[in-house]
mmCIF file with all atom_site columns, C-alpha atoms in Angstrom:
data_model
loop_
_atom_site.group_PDB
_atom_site.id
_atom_site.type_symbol
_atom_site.label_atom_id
_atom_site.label_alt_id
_atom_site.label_comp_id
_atom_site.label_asym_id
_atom_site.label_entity_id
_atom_site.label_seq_id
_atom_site.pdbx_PDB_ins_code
_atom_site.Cartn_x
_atom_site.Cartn_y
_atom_site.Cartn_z
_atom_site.occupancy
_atom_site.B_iso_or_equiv
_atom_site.pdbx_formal_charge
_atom_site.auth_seq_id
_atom_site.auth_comp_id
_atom_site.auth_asym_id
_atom_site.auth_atom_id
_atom_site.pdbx_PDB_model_num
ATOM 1  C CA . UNK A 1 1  ? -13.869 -18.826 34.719 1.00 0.00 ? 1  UNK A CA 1
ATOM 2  C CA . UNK A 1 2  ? -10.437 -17.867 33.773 1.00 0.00 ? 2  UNK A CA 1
ATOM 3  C CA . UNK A 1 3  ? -10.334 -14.532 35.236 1.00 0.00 ? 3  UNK A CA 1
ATOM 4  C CA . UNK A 1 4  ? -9.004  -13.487 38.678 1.00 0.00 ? 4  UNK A CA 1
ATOM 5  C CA . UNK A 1 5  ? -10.177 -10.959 40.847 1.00 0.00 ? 5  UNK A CA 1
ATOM 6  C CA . UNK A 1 6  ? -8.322  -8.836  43.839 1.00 0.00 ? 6  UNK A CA 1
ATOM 7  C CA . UNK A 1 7  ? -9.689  -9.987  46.636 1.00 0.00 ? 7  UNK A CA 1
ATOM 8  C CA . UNK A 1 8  ? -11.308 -7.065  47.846 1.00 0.00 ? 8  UNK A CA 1
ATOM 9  C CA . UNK A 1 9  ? -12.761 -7.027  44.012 1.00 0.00 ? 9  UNK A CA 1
ATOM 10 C CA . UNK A 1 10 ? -13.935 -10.710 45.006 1.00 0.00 ? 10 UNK A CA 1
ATOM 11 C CA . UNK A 1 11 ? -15.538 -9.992  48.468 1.00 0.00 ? 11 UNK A CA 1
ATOM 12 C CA . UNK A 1 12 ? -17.796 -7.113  46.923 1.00 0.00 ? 12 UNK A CA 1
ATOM 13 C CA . UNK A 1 13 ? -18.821 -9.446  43.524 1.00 0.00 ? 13 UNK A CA 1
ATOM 14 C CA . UNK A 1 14 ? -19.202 -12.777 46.180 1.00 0.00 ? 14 UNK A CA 1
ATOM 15 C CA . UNK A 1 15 ? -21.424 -10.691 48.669 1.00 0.00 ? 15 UNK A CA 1
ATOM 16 C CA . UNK A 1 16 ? -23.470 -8.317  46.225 1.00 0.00 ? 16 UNK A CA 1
ATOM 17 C CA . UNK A 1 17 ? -26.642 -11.144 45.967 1.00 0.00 ? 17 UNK A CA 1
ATOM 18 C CA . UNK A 1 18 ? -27.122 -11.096 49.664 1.00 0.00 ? 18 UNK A CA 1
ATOM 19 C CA . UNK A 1 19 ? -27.141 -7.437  49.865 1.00 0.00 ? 19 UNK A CA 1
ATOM 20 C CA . UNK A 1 20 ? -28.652 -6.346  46.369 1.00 0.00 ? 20 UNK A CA 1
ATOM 21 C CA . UNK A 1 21 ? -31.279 -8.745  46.223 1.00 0.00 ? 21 UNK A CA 1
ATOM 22 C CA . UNK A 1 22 ? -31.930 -8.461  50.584 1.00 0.00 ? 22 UNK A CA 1
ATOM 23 C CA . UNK A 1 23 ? -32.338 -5.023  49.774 1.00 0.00 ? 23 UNK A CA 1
ATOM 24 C CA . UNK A 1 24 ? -34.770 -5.303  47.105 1.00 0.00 ? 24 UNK A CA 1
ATOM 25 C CA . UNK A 1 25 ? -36.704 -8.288  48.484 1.00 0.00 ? 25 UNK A CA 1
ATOM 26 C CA . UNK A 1 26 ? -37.222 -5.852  51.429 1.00 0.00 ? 26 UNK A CA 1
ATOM 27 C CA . UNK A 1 27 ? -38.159 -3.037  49.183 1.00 0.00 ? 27 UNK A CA 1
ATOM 28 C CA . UNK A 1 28 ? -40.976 -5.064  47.965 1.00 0.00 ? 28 UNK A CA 1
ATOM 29 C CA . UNK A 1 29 ? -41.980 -6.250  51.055 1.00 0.00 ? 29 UNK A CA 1
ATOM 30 C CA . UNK A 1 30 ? -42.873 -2.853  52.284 1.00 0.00 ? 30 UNK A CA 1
ATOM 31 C CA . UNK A 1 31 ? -45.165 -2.010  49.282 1.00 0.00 ? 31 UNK A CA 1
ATOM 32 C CA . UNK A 1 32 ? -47.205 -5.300  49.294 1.00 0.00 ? 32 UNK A CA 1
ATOM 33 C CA . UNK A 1 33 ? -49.017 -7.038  52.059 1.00 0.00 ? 33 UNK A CA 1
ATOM 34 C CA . UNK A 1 34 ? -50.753 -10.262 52.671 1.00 0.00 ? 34 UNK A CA 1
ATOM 35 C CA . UNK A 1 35 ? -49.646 -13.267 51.111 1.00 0.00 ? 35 UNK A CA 1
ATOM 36 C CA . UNK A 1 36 ? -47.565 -11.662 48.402 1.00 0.00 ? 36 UNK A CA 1
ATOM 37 C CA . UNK A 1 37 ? -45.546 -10.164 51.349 1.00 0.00 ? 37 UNK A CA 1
ATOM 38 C CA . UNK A 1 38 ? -45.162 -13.937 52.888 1.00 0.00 ? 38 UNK A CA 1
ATOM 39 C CA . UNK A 1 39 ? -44.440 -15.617 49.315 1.00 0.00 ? 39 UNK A CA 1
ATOM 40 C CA . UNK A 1 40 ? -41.300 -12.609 49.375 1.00 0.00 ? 40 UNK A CA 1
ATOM 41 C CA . UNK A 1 41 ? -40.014 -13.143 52.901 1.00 0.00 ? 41 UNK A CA 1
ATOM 42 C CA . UNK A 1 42 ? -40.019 -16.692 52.150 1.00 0.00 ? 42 UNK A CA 1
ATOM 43 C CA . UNK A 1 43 ? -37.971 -16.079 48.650 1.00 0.00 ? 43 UNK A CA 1
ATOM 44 C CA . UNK A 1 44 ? -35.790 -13.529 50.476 1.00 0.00 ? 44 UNK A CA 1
ATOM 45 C CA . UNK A 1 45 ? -35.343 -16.132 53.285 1.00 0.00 ? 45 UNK A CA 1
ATOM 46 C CA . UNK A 1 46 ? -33.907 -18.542 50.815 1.00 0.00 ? 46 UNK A CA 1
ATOM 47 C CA . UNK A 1 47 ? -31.479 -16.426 49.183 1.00 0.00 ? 47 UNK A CA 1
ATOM 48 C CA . UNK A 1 48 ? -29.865 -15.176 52.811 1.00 0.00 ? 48 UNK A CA 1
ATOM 49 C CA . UNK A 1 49 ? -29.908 -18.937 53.372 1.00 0.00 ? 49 UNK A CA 1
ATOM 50 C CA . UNK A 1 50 ? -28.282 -19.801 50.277 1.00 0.00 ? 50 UNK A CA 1
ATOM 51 C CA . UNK A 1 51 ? -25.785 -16.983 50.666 1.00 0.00 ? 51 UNK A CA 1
ATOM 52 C CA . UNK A 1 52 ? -23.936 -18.625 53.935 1.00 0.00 ? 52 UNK A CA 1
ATOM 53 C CA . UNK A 1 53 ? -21.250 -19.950 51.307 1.00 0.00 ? 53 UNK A CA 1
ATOM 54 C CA . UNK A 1 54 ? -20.498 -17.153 49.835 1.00 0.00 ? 54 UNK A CA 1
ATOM 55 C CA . UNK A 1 55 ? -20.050 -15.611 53.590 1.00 0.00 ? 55 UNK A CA 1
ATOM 56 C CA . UNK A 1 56 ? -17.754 -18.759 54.849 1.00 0.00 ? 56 UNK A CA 1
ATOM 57 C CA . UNK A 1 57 ? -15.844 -17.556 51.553 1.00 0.00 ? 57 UNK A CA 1
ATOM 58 C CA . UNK A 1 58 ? -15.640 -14.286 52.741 1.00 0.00 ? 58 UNK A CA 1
ATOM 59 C CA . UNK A 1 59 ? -14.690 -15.155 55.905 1.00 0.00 ? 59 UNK A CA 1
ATOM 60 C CA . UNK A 1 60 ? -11.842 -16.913 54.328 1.00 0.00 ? 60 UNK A CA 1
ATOM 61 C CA . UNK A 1 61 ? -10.630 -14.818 51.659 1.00 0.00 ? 61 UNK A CA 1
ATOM 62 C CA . UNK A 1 62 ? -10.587 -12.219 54.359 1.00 0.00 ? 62 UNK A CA 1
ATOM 63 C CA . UNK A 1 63 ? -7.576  -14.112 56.309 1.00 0.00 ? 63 UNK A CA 1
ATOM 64 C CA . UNK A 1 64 ? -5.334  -13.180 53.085 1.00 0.00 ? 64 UNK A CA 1
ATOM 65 C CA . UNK A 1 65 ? -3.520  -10.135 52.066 1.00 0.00 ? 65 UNK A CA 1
ATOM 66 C CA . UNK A 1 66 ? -5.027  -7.705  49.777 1.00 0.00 ? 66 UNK A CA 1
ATOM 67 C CA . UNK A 1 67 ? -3.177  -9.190  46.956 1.00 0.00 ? 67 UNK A CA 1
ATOM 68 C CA . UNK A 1 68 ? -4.688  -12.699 46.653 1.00 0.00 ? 68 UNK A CA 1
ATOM 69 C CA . UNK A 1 69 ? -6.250  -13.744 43.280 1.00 0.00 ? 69 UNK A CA 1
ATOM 70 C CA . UNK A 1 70 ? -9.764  -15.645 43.001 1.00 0.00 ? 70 UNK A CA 1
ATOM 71 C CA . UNK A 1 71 ? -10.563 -17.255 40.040 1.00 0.00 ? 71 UNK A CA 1
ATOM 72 C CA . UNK A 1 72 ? -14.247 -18.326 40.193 1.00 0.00 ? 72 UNK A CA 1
ATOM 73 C CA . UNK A 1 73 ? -15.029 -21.470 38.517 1.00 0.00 ? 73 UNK A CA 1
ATOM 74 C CA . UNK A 1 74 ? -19.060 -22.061 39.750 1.00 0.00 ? 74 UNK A CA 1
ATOM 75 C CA . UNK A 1 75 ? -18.112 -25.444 42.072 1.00 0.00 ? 75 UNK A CA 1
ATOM 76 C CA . UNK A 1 76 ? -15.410 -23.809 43.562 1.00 0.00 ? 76 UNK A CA 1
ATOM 77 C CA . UNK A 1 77 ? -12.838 -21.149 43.026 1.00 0.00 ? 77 UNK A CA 1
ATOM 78 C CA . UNK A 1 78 ? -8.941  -21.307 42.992 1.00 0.00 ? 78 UNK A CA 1
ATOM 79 C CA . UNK A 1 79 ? -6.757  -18.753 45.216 1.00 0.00 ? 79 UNK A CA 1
ATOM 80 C CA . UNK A 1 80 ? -3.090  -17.168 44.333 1.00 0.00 ? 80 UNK A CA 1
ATOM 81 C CA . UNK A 1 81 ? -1.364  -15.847 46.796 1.00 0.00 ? 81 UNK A CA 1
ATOM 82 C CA . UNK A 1 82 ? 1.952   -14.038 45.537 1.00 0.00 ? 82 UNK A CA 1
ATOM 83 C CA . UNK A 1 83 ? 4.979   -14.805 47.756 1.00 0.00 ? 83 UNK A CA 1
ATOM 84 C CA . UNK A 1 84 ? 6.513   -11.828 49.879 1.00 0.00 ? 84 UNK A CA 1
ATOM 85 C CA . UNK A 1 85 ? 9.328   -9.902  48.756 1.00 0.00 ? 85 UNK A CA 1
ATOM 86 C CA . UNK A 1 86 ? 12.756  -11.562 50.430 1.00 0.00 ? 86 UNK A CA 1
ATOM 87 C CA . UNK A 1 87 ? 14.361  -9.163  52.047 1.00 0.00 ? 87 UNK A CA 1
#
C-alpha cells in the first residue's frame, strides 16, 4: 500500500503465486505418491483457482500502456495512467 508499480513490474509481482507456487506444488508432486500426492494436487488446485483474479487483472492491466501505475491496496488496487504528450 502506497507504492506503485510499472505495470509490467505489476503483471510479474500479480502472476508470480500461480507460477512459483504451480511450479513447486508440481515439483513435489513428482517426488511423493499416494495420498500425499492427492492432498498436493488438491492444494495446488486451489491456488490456480484462487489465482483467476489476479489473471482477470492481468488481463486488464494488459489493455494499458507500459506506463500505467498500480498501487496495490489488498481489496483492490488503484491505476494511473499519465496523459499523452499534446502534440
Amino acid at each position: 500500500s502506497g507504492y506503485y508499480l510499472t505495470r509490467d513490474a505489476y503483471i510479474i509481482v500479480g502472476l508470480a503465486p500461480l507460477f512459483v507456487l504451480t511450479a513447486a506444488f508440481m515439483a513435489l508432486m513428482a517426488l511423493f505418491d499416494g495420498g500425499l500426492r492427492e492432498l498436493l494436487i488438491v492444494i495446488g488446485a486451489g491456488n490456480i483457482g484462487g489465482c483467476v483474479g489476479d489473471i482477470w487483472f492481468w488481463l486488464s492491466c494488459r489493455r494499458h500502456p507500459p506506463t500505467l501505475l498500480v498501487s496495490d491496496y489488498g481489496d483492490g488496487a488503484d491505476l494511473y495512467a499519465p496523459l499523452p504528450p499534446s502534440a
